CSV table of C-alpha atoms in Angstrom, one decimal:
chain,number,residue,atom,x,y,z
A,1,MET,CA,-186.4,172.5,19.3
A,2,THR,CA,-185.4,168.9,18.9
A,3,GLU,CA,-183.9,167.5,15.7
A,4,ASN,CA,-187.0,165.3,15.1
A,5,VAL,CA,-189.2,168.3,14.6
A,6,THR,CA,-189.5,170.1,11.3
A,7,ILE,CA,-189.2,173.9,11.4
A,8,THR,CA,-191.9,174.3,8.8
A,9,LYS,CA,-194.8,176.4,10.0
A,10,ALA,CA,-198.2,176.8,8.4
A,11,GLY,CA,-197.8,179.1,5.4
A,12,GLN,CA,-194.0,179.0,5.4
A,13,LYS,CA,-193.0,178.1,1.9
A,14,VAL,CA,-190.3,175.5,1.3
A,15,THR,CA,-187.9,177.0,-1.2
A,16,ASN,CA,-184.7,175.0,-0.5
A,17,VAL,CA,-183.8,171.7,-2.0
A,18,VAL,CA,-180.7,169.6,-1.1
A,19,LEU,CA,-179.8,166.8,-3.4
A,20,VAL,CA,-177.7,163.8,-2.2
A,21,HIS,CA,-176.2,161.4,-4.8
A,22,GLY,CA,-175.7,157.7,-4.3
A,23,ALA,CA,-172.8,155.2,-4.8
A,24,PHE,CA,-170.6,155.2,-7.9
A,25,THR,CA,-171.6,158.7,-9.0
A,26,ASP,CA,-171.1,162.3,-7.8
A,27,GLY,CA,-173.3,165.3,-7.5
A,28,ALA,CA,-172.9,166.3,-11.2
A,29,GLY,CA,-175.5,163.7,-12.1
A,30,TRP,CA,-178.1,166.0,-10.6
A,31,ARG,CA,-177.5,168.7,-13.3
A,32,GLY,CA,-180.9,168.2,-15.0
A,33,VAL,CA,-182.8,168.1,-11.8
A,34,TYR,CA,-180.9,171.2,-10.6
A,35,GLU,CA,-181.7,173.2,-13.7
A,36,ASN,CA,-185.3,172.2,-13.7
A,37,LEU,CA,-185.8,173.2,-10.0
A,38,THR,CA,-183.9,176.4,-10.2
A,39,ALA,CA,-186.0,177.4,-13.2
A,40,ARG,CA,-189.0,176.9,-10.9
A,41,GLY,CA,-187.5,179.3,-8.3
A,42,TYR,CA,-186.0,176.9,-5.9
A,43,LYS,CA,-182.6,177.3,-4.2
A,44,VAL,CA,-180.9,174.0,-4.9
A,45,SER,CA,-177.7,172.7,-3.2
A,46,ILE,CA,-175.9,169.5,-4.1
A,47,VAL,CA,-174.0,167.4,-1.6
A,48,GLN,CA,-170.7,165.7,-2.6
A,49,ASN,CA,-170.6,162.5,-0.6
A,50,PRO,CA,-167.1,161.1,0.0
A,51,LEU,CA,-168.6,157.6,0.0
A,52,THR,CA,-166.1,156.5,2.6
A,53,SER,CA,-168.5,155.8,5.5
A,54,LEU,CA,-172.1,156.5,6.5
A,55,GLU,CA,-170.9,158.9,9.1
A,56,ASP,CA,-168.8,160.8,6.6
A,57,ASP,CA,-171.7,161.1,4.1
A,58,VAL,CA,-174.1,162.2,6.8
A,59,ALA,CA,-171.6,164.8,7.9
A,60,ALA,CA,-171.3,166.1,4.4
A,61,THR,CA,-175.0,166.3,4.1
A,62,ARG,CA,-175.4,168.1,7.4
A,63,ARG,CA,-172.9,170.7,6.4
A,64,VAL,CA,-175.0,171.6,3.4
A,65,LEU,CA,-178.2,171.5,5.5
A,66,ASP,CA,-176.6,173.9,8.1
A,67,GLN,CA,-176.2,176.4,5.2
A,68,GLN,CA,-179.9,176.5,4.4
A,69,ASP,CA,-181.9,179.6,5.4
A,70,GLY,CA,-185.1,177.7,6.2
A,71,PRO,CA,-187.1,174.6,5.5
A,72,SER,CA,-185.6,172.2,2.9
A,73,ILE,CA,-186.6,169.2,1.0
A,74,LEU,CA,-183.9,166.5,1.3
A,75,VAL,CA,-183.6,164.3,-1.8
A,76,GLY,CA,-181.5,161.1,-2.0
A,77,HIS,CA,-180.8,158.6,-4.8
A,78,SER,CA,-179.9,155.0,-4.2
A,79,TRP,CA,-177.3,154.8,-1.4
A,80,GLY,CA,-178.2,158.5,-0.8
A,81,GLY,CA,-181.5,157.3,0.6
A,82,THR,CA,-179.7,155.7,3.5
A,83,VAL,CA,-177.8,159.0,4.0
A,84,ILE,CA,-181.0,161.2,4.0
A,85,THR,CA,-182.7,158.7,6.4
A,86,GLU,CA,-180.0,159.4,8.9
A,87,ALA,CA,-179.3,163.1,8.1
A,88,GLY,CA,-183.0,163.9,7.7
A,89,VAL,CA,-183.6,164.5,11.4
A,90,HIS,CA,-181.8,167.8,10.9
A,91,PRO,CA,-184.2,170.6,11.9
A,92,ASN,CA,-184.0,172.3,8.5
A,93,VAL,CA,-185.5,169.2,6.8
A,94,ALA,CA,-189.2,169.6,6.0
A,95,GLY,CA,-189.6,166.5,3.9
A,96,LEU,CA,-187.7,163.6,2.3
A,97,VAL,CA,-187.7,162.4,-1.3
A,98,TYR,CA,-186.4,158.9,-2.1
A,99,VAL,CA,-185.3,158.5,-5.7
A,100,SER,CA,-185.0,154.7,-6.4
A,101,ALA,CA,-183.4,154.8,-3.0
A,102,LEU,CA,-182.7,152.7,0.1
A,103,ALA,CA,-184.7,153.6,3.2
A,104,PRO,CA,-183.6,151.6,6.2
A,105,ASP,CA,-185.4,151.7,9.6
A,106,THR,CA,-183.6,152.6,12.9
A,107,GLY,CA,-181.1,149.9,13.7
A,108,GLU,CA,-181.1,148.4,10.2
A,109,THR,CA,-178.3,148.4,7.6
A,110,ALA,CA,-178.6,149.2,3.9
A,111,ALA,CA,-177.6,145.6,3.2
A,112,GLU,CA,-180.5,144.2,5.2
A,113,GLN,CA,-182.9,145.9,2.8
A,114,TYR,CA,-182.0,143.3,0.1
A,115,GLU,CA,-182.9,140.3,2.3
A,116,GLY,CA,-185.9,138.3,0.9
A,117,PHE,CA,-186.0,140.0,-2.4
A,118,ALA,CA,-185.0,138.9,-5.9
A,119,GLU,CA,-181.4,139.2,-7.1
A,120,THR,CA,-180.4,141.7,-9.8
A,121,PRO,CA,-178.0,139.9,-12.1
A,122,ASP,CA,-177.3,142.9,-14.4
A,123,PHE,CA,-176.1,144.9,-11.4
A,124,VAL,CA,-172.6,143.6,-10.6
A,125,ILE,CA,-170.2,145.2,-8.2
A,126,ASP,CA,-166.4,144.4,-8.4
A,127,VAL,CA,-164.7,144.9,-5.0
A,128,GLY,CA,-161.0,145.6,-4.7
A,129,ASP,CA,-158.6,144.5,-2.1
A,130,ASP,CA,-159.1,147.7,-0.3
A,131,GLY,CA,-162.8,147.1,0.2
A,132,TYR,CA,-164.0,149.7,-2.3
A,133,GLY,CA,-166.4,148.7,-5.1
A,134,TYR,CA,-167.1,149.8,-8.7
A,135,ILE,CA,-169.9,148.6,-11.0
A,136,ASN,CA,-168.5,146.1,-13.4
A,137,ARG,CA,-167.4,147.8,-16.6
A,138,HIS,CA,-169.0,145.3,-18.9
A,139,LYS,CA,-172.3,145.3,-17.0
A,140,PHE,CA,-172.5,149.1,-16.3
A,141,LYS,CA,-175.0,150.2,-18.9
A,142,ALA,CA,-177.2,147.2,-18.5
A,143,GLY,CA,-177.3,147.4,-14.7
A,144,PHE,CA,-177.2,151.1,-14.0
A,145,ALA,CA,-178.3,153.2,-17.0
A,146,HIS,CA,-179.7,151.1,-19.9
A,147,ASP,CA,-181.9,154.1,-21.0
A,148,THR,CA,-178.9,156.4,-21.7
A,149,SER,CA,-176.9,156.7,-24.9
A,150,ASP,CA,-173.8,154.6,-25.3
A,151,ALA,CA,-171.7,157.7,-24.9
A,152,ASP,CA,-173.4,158.9,-21.7
A,153,ALA,CA,-173.2,155.4,-20.2
A,154,ALA,CA,-169.5,155.2,-21.1
A,155,PHE,CA,-168.9,158.5,-19.4
A,156,LEU,CA,-170.7,157.5,-16.3
A,157,ARG,CA,-168.9,154.1,-16.3
A,158,ASP,CA,-165.5,155.8,-16.7
A,159,SER,CA,-166.1,158.5,-14.1
A,160,GLN,CA,-167.3,156.2,-11.3
A,161,VAL,CA,-166.7,157.1,-7.7
A,162,PRO,CA,-165.9,154.0,-5.7
A,163,ILE,CA,-167.7,153.3,-2.5
A,164,ASN,CA,-166.4,151.7,0.7
A,165,MET,CA,-168.5,148.6,0.7
A,166,ALA,CA,-168.5,148.6,4.5
A,167,VAL,CA,-171.0,151.4,4.5
A,168,PHE,CA,-173.8,148.9,3.6
A,169,ALA,CA,-173.2,147.1,6.9
A,170,THR,CA,-173.5,150.2,9.1
A,171,PRO,CA,-176.8,150.5,10.9
A,172,VAL,CA,-178.9,153.6,10.8
A,173,THR,CA,-179.4,155.3,14.2
A,174,ASN,CA,-182.2,157.6,13.2
A,175,ALA,CA,-185.0,156.9,10.6
A,176,ALA,CA,-186.1,160.4,9.6
A,177,TRP,CA,-189.0,159.1,7.6
A,178,ARG,CA,-190.7,158.1,10.9
A,179,ASN,CA,-191.2,161.8,11.7
A,180,LYS,CA,-190.9,163.6,8.4
A,181,PRO,CA,-193.3,163.4,5.4
A,182,SER,CA,-191.8,161.3,2.6
A,183,TRP,CA,-192.2,160.8,-1.2
A,184,ALA,CA,-190.7,158.2,-3.4
A,185,VAL,CA,-189.8,158.1,-7.1
A,186,ILE,CA,-189.6,154.5,-8.2
A,187,ALA,CA,-187.9,153.7,-11.5
A,188,THR,CA,-189.9,150.8,-12.9
A,189,GLU,CA,-187.0,149.6,-15.1
A,190,ASP,CA,-184.5,149.7,-12.2
A,191,ARG,CA,-182.1,146.8,-12.5
A,192,ALA,CA,-180.1,147.6,-9.3
A,193,PHE,CA,-183.0,147.0,-6.9
A,194,ASP,CA,-185.9,144.5,-7.1
A,195,GLN,CA,-189.2,146.3,-7.7
A,196,ALA,CA,-190.8,144.6,-4.7
A,197,MET,CA,-187.9,145.9,-2.5
A,198,LEU,CA,-188.4,149.5,-3.6
A,199,GLN,CA,-192.2,149.3,-3.1
A,200,HIS,CA,-191.7,147.7,0.3
A,201,MET,CA,-189.4,150.4,1.6
A,202,ALA,CA,-191.5,153.2,0.2
A,203,LYS,CA,-194.7,151.9,1.6
A,204,ARG,CA,-193.1,151.2,5.0
A,205,ALA,CA,-192.1,154.9,5.1
A,206,ASN,CA,-195.6,155.9,4.2
A,207,ALA,CA,-194.2,157.7,1.2
A,208,ALA,CA,-196.3,159.1,-1.7
A,209,ILE,CA,-195.1,157.0,-4.6
A,210,THR,CA,-194.6,158.1,-8.2
A,211,GLU,CA,-193.6,155.4,-10.7
A,212,VAL,CA,-191.4,156.4,-13.7
A,213,ALA,CA,-190.4,154.3,-16.6
A,214,ALA,CA,-186.6,154.6,-16.2
A,215,SER,CA,-183.4,152.8,-15.2
A,216,HIS,CA,-181.6,153.2,-11.9
A,217,ALA,CA,-180.2,156.4,-13.3
A,218,VAL,CA,-183.7,158.0,-13.3
A,219,PHE,CA,-182.3,161.1,-11.7
A,220,LEU,CA,-180.3,161.6,-14.8
A,221,THR,CA,-182.6,160.3,-17.5
A,222,GLN,CA,-185.9,161.6,-16.2
A,223,PRO,CA,-185.0,164.9,-14.4
A,224,GLU,CA,-188.4,166.5,-15.0
A,225,ALA,CA,-190.2,163.7,-13.4
A,226,VAL,CA,-187.9,163.8,-10.4
A,227,ALA,CA,-188.2,167.5,-10.2
A,228,ASP,CA,-192.0,167.3,-10.3
A,229,THR,CA,-192.0,165.1,-7.2
A,230,VAL,CA,-189.6,167.4,-5.4
A,231,ASP,CA,-191.9,170.3,-6.3
A,232,GLU,CA,-194.9,168.4,-5.0
A,233,ALA,CA,-193.0,167.6,-1.7
A,234,ALA,CA,-192.1,171.3,-1.3
A,235,ARG,CA,-195.6,172.5,-1.9
A,236,THR,CA,-197.2,169.8,0.3
A,237,ALA,CA,-194.7,170.2,3.2
A,238,ALA,CA,-195.5,173.9,3.3
């Protein structure tokens, strides 16, 4: 069996979910989605991306996919969308869910997805001399999580995981959405990505789109809505 073919067979229920976080956060942000899905009977695994390179993040995701005992729904937020686009050719992946996420095509970089779309002035990244970036402390809540409390936004801001900015210039070698069914949760109040950009990527991937009134941190602030889409993907992929 090639990696471009899902192992899902007619009547084989998808019960595994793998969650992939994006830049500046870690897997703990998926707690609400995790609890919601596990309450529905899913086996949920969370990838901890090192955010050091696309290759490293894909390898981390593949390690978790290798542990699954059958068909899985692979979910990515933000930068995690690029990761699942590459890692999603894994034979255990039955479907992809993009949560306000990047979805490059084969040969494209994440950075190229921004070309031709409006700038997002509230989303400001400060890059250090070592090439790793953080979201600007003063802009963090406005740009990343304006629909959280001040306390939650401060915790997210102060627990940021920096990302090697070079990852955004690394081209994807496999676009899994070309061969796997896809879904997209688009946060309509996202200030990290232009709405037209999110719609463009999702429609190009032929993804079933769900719009949710939320910030870029939709995975954290609207976990039930995200879980609903994952559940739909699992039931439909089966």
